Amino acid sequence: MYNILSLDGGGSWAIIQLLTLKDRYGNVSGHEILQKYDLVIANSGGSIVLAALAENWTIDKALTLFKDKDIRESIFSENTFKDRFFPVDYLRLLKLPFGPKYSSKQKKDSFETLFKEVNKRQMSELPAFIKNDSLKIVVCTYDALNNRAKFFKSYGTESDDYDSVKLTQAIHGSSNAPVQYFDFPARFKAKNSEIYYELWDGALGGFNNPILAGIIEAFKLGVKLQDIRIVSIGTGNKLMSIKEKNNFWKWKQIAIKKRRKKLEFNSLKPQAKFFKLTVLNQAKTILYQPPDTANYIAMMFLKMVSEKTINEHIVRLSPLIHSDSSTSEQVEPLINKLYALDMDITKEEEIQCLLDCFAMWQKGEILNQPLEFKIKRDNDIVFINGNKDYKNGIDKWKSWGF
């Protein structure tokens, strides 16, 4: 069998991936985990988790990436007014939340300081360092100069145009979310190919959830698709609550009715909220890239070539942030807090929300994201395919023996 580990993007929400790995393996070293897999593919926050594993940190040490305030703020390092460019400098000065607020350069420096052993080596040298010579490592990014997805790999060195880079460089590009987050593309020159890259987060290429890219890479390597087993760990996927859906409709009606009445200032607030939901939040979905499509295509692709059930191929573990008739009153306040959290979490109370999210997901109080599901008119989830809850997914993973 050919074992793949796929790690979604999601900024600080990637702490959920580390907690999941700890629950499965205990507080082991990163190399112990990576030695169990044939291919590991990651994007953004998941690529930072990958770097910690490749550095051979224990899971507890890797958790400090998100639990330690100084480390969090070294990755999400806010620009001062002097370092922002126009018009973001003045908009942010006026407390208007438009444009990037973090330093890409400071993030790069932070990765090089944190992952010292990884930073000494090219990606092609990592499998030997990890003591798993056959391991294939893939990091997803987006090539800003050519408007296309770009994958950096630890293999393929025999090619004349092989892009030889360090993992610290690859994860810098992969975690470089634009629009509201980091200011400039990650820039570096690949050895061998001698190409200068300008890179954004791999989500822009459609690979925030890289499960499908992992399958394609395995197929290109000559792996039989029926032999593939994938553990895909997400960082949480949000669905709208009934309250949010009702507000969307209400604010839309106000915007339609009041758009020509420019002096009715009491209608500006709901219109601004509608603008935020339809323009700003929808722009962010390019980065969030709800992973249902990648999961569904991966599921159907493997189902087509195998006589096995889909649960013999894929374990998908990711909290589904959703409130419906099955949600307990105890968990409802937490879900409301999780709805409000962005990717760039730096405050202690926000990190605690993610720790609470994992605990409730683990207990079955928060749903696991199925590979395939429907949403009814009353907002209830209809399960079709995948792992029904966290325990179901973990038990399946354990039954595979790795």
XYZ file of N, CA, C and O in Angstrom, residues 219-305:
348
model
N 0.108 9.154 -8.790
C -0.182 8.537 -10.088
C 0.963 8.785 -11.069
O 1.395 7.883 -11.791
N 1.497 10.019 -11.078
C 2.622 10.352 -11.958
C 3.865 9.545 -11.612
O 4.703 9.267 -12.473
N 3.980 9.164 -10.335
C 5.124 8.362 -9.889
C 4.953 6.882 -10.187
O 5.834 6.079 -9.880
N 3.819 6.526 -10.771
C 3.591 5.131 -11.160
C 2.883 4.293 -10.120
O 2.809 3.062 -10.251
N 2.335 4.929 -9.097
C 1.619 4.195 -8.049
C 0.244 3.788 -8.575
O -0.452 4.581 -9.211
N -0.160 2.556 -8.300
C -1.498 2.103 -8.670
C -2.511 2.782 -7.758
O -2.380 2.747 -6.540
N -3.522 3.385 -8.364
C -4.478 4.161 -7.583
C -5.211 3.310 -6.548
O -5.562 3.797 -5.471
N -5.434 2.039 -6.871
C -6.132 1.176 -5.913
C -5.290 0.874 -4.674
O -5.806 0.376 -3.672
N -3.968 1.202 -4.723
C -3.079 0.964 -3.583
C -2.944 2.176 -2.659
O -2.277 2.096 -1.636
N -3.586 3.280 -3.041
C -3.418 4.524 -2.281
C -4.311 4.546 -1.045
O -5.484 4.197 -1.093
N -3.702 4.979 0.077
C -4.447 5.291 1.299
C -4.027 6.696 1.737
O -2.835 6.972 1.869
N -5.008 7.561 1.951
C -4.719 8.962 2.268
C -5.317 9.342 3.615
O -6.497 9.103 3.870
N -4.489 9.935 4.439
C -4.976 10.609 5.643
C -4.945 12.105 5.337
O -3.872 12.682 5.138
N -6.116 12.704 5.249
C -6.246 14.121 4.909
C -6.738 14.863 6.150
O -7.848 14.620 6.630
N -5.894 15.761 6.672
C -6.236 16.482 7.901
C -6.462 17.951 7.573
O -5.577 18.630 7.047
N -7.662 18.421 7.869
C -8.017 19.802 7.584
C -7.827 20.711 8.777
O -7.312 20.311 9.826
N -8.284 21.938 8.614
C -8.140 22.948 9.662
C -9.488 23.578 10.008
O -9.541 24.661 10.586
N -10.566 22.891 9.641
C -11.897 23.414 9.916
C -12.519 24.030 8.676
O -11.857 24.723 7.907
N -13.796 23.746 8.468
C -14.535 24.285 7.329
C -15.832 24.875 7.863
O -16.587 24.206 8.566
N -16.083 26.152 7.557
C -17.259 26.830 8.092
C -18.418 26.809 7.104
O -18.246 27.096 5.924
N -19.600 26.480 7.619
C -20.837 26.628 6.867
C -21.670 27.711 7.537
O -21.581 27.918 8.743
N -22.488 28.387 6.774
C -23.308 29.451 7.350
C -24.350 28.879 8.309
O -24.984 27.866 8.021
N -24.549 29.587 9.412
C -25.630 29.227 10.324
C -26.953 29.781 9.780
O -26.963 30.634 8.878
N -28.056 29.307 10.333
C -29.368 29.832 9.946
C -29.430 31.339 10.201
O -29.951 32.104 9.386
N -28.863 31.768 11.333
C -28.877 33.198 11.669
C -28.134 34.003 10.613
O -28.611 35.059 10.168
N -26.959 33.521 10.195
C -26.185 34.228 9.166
C -26.933 34.275 7.841
O -26.918 35.284 7.136
N -27.595 33.159 7.491
C -28.361 33.123 6.238
C -29.526 34.103 6.272
O -29.802 34.798 5.281
N -30.201 34.183 7.420
C -31.310 35.133 7.562
C -30.816 36.572 7.499
O -31.450 37.435 6.880
N -29.672 36.844 8.137
C -29.102 38.198 8.083
C -28.696 38.574 6.668
O -28.889 39.720 6.238
N -28.121 37.613 5.958
C -27.728 37.852 4.562
C -28.943 38.306 3.758
O -28.878 39.300 3.023
N -30.057 37.599 3.908
C -31.270 37.929 3.164
C -31.807 39.298 3.585
O -32.164 40.131 2.742
N -31.813 39.561 4.885
C -32.337 40.825 5.408
C -31.497 42.001 4.902
O -32.055 43.010 4.418
N -30.172 41.884 5.013
C -29.300 42.979 4.594
C -29.344 43.188 3.076
O -29.225 44.307 2.586
N -29.519 42.107 2.346
C -29.642 42.223 0.885
C -30.893 43.025 0.517
O -30.842 43.900 -0.366
N -32.016 42.752 1.180
C -33.254 43.465 0.881
C -33.127 44.952 1.191
O -33.612 45.805 0.435
N -32.458 45.273 2.307
C -32.249 46.684 2.657
C -31.383 47.365 1.598
O -31.655 48.491 1.170
N -30.313 46.651 1.152
C -29.413 47.222 0.133
C -30.154 47.479 -1.171
O -29.928 48.500 -1.837
N -31.059 46.571 -1.538
C -31.829 46.736 -2.782
C -32.781 47.924 -2.673
O -32.870 48.762 -3.577
N -33.485 48.007 -1.536
C -34.505 49.042 -1.373
C -33.912 50.430 -1.163
O -34.489 51.438 -1.586
N -32.769 50.514 -0.500
C -32.226 51.812 -0.096
C -31.087 52.316 -0.983
O -30.525 53.386 -0.705
N -30.756 51.595 -2.032
C -29.557 51.969 -2.805
C -29.672 53.357 -3.452
O -28.662 54.004 -3.709
N -30.904 53.826 -3.744
C -31.071 55.142 -4.370
C -31.318 56.252 -3.337
O -31.367 57.419 -3.691
N -31.517 55.859 -2.072
C -31.807 56.851 -1.024
C -30.524 57.127 -0.240
O -30.289 56.557 0.827
N -29.695 57.970 -0.792
C -28.329 58.176 -0.312
C -28.252 58.881 1.045
O -27.222 58.802 1.714
N -29.321 59.561 1.441
C -29.265 60.323 2.689
C -29.893 59.579 3.870
O -29.953 60.125 4.974
N -30.353 58.368 3.667
C -30.915 57.585 4.773
C -29.771 56.871 5.493
O -29.477 55.693 5.257
N -29.122 57.615 6.353
C -27.896 57.122 6.985
C -28.137 55.932 7.909
O -27.238 55.147 8.167
N -29.373 55.781 8.400
C -29.667 54.655 9.282
C -29.636 53.310 8.542
O -29.596 52.255 9.163
N -29.633 53.363 7.217
C -29.586 52.117 6.431
C -28.164 51.749 6.004
O -27.949 50.701 5.390
N -27.199 52.610 6.337
C -25.830 52.372 5.863
C -25.179 51.162 6.540
O -24.416 50.425 5.906
N -25.468 50.971 7.827
C -24.821 49.884 8.554
C -25.180 48.511 7.970
O -24.275 47.720 7.671
N -26.488 48.188 7.782
C -26.793 46.880 7.176
C -26.275 46.757 5.738
O -25.892 45.669 5.302
N -26.251 47.883 4.997
C -25.713 47.835 3.636
C -24.208 47.543 3.657
O -23.698 46.797 2.813
N -23.508 48.126 4.629
C -22.071 47.870 4.763
C -21.822 46.409 5.121
O -20.879 45.781 4.635
N -22.692 45.844 5.978
C -22.562 44.435 6.348
C -22.787 43.530 5.134
O -22.103 42.526 4.957
N -23.754 43.905 4.286
C -24.002 43.122 3.074
C -22.798 43.205 2.138
O -22.387 42.208 1.538
N -22.212 44.404 2.022
C -21.010 44.575 1.206
C -19.885 43.672 1.713
O -19.192 43.013 0.937
N -19.724 43.644 3.039
C -18.665 42.813 3.622
C -18.884 41.346 3.304
O -17.949 40.630 2.937
N -20.131 40.883 3.432
C -20.426 39.468 3.174
C -20.232 39.105 1.707
O -19.725 38.027 1.386
N -20.635 39.996 0.800
C -20.621 39.651 -0.622
C -19.314 39.959 -1.325
O -18.981 39.315 -2.311
N -18.579 40.942 -0.827
C -17.337 41.337 -1.515
C -16.104 40.878 -0.737
O -15.316 40.069 -1.225
N -15.945 41.377 0.474
C -14.725 41.061 1.221
C -14.651 39.578 1.591
O -13.635 38.917 1.365
N -15.736 39.047 2.145
C -15.705 37.635 2.552
C -15.597 36.705 1.358
O -14.930 35.676 1.420
N -16.261 37.052 0.259
C -16.170 36.190 -0.917
C -14.771 36.238 -1.522
O -14.286 35.245 -2.061
N -14.110 37.400 -1.422
C -12.721 37.484 -1.886
C -11.840 36.550 -1.070
O -10.926 35.909 -1.597
N -12.117 36.454 0.221
C -11.316 35.589 1.080
C -11.525 34.110 0.784
O -10.670 33.285 1.100
N -12.677 33.762 0.201
C -12.913 32.342 -0.066
C -11.906 31.786 -1.066
O -11.724 30.573 -1.154
N -11.259 32.665 -1.824
C -10.180 32.204 -2.700
C -9.098 31.551 -1.855
O -8.497 30.538 -2.237
N -8.871 32.123 -0.664
C -7.855 31.576 0.233
C -8.397 30.413 1.050
O -7.743 29.392 1.216
N -9.614 30.585 1.580
C -10.179 29.503 2.382
C -10.433 28.278 1.522
O -10.300 27.145 1.959
N -10.830 28.521 0.265
C -11.129 27.459 -0.701
C -11.803 26.279 -0.014
O -11.168 25.276 0.296
N -13.094 26.419 0.301
C -13.779 25.316 0.979
C -13.455 23.979 0.318
O -13.581 23.837 -0.896
N -12.986 23.005 1.095
C -12.358 21.821 0.520
C -13.303 20.743 0.006
O -12.877 19.665 -0.364
N -14.601 21.034 -0.033
C -15.542 20.006 -0.451
C -15.271 19.503 -1.870
O -15.375 18.312 -2.153
N -14.928 20.421 -2.779
C -14.702 20.026 -4.167
C -13.508 19.089 -4.295
O -13.595 18.047 -4.957
N -12.387 19.444 -3.645
C -11.194 18.593 -3.712
C -11.479 17.212 -3.139
O -11.089 16.190 -3.717
N -12.177 17.178 -2.003
C -12.525 15.891 -1.402
C -13.406 15.058 -2.326
O -13.197 13.860 -2.501
N -14.409 15.708 -2.914
C -15.374 14.994 -3.746
C -14.716 14.422 -5.000
O -14.922 13.259 -5.355
N -13.886 15.249 -5.667
C -13.219 14.771 -6.880
C -12.240 13.648 -6.548
O -12.167 12.641 -7.257
N -11.504 13.804 -5.446
C -10.578 12.748 -5.024
C -11.327 11.454 -4.752
O -10.895 10.363 -5.151
N -12.460 11.573 -4.060
C -13.271 10.399 -3.747
C -13.745 9.696 -5.021
O -13.615 8.472 -5.166
N -14.291 10.468 -5.970
C -14.821 9.869 -7.199
C -13.707 9.289 -8.064
O -13.876 8.245 -8.708
N -12.550 9.948 -8.072
C -11.405 9.485 -8.848
C -10.962 8.103 -8.375
O -10.762 7.183 -9.166
N -10.833 7.952 -7.057
C -10.400 6.671 -6.499
C -11.497 5.615 -6.602
O -11.219 4.432 -6.817
N -12.731 6.047 -6.453
C -13.865 5.118 -6.547
C -13.951 4.509 -7.942
O -14.301 3.338 -8.117
N -13.599 5.299 -8.940
C -13.703 4.873 -10.335
C -12.739 3.734 -10.666
O -13.033 2.878 -11.486
N -11.562 3.726 -10.009
C -10.525 2.758 -10.384
C -10.388 1.614 -9.387
O -9.517 0.767 -9.544
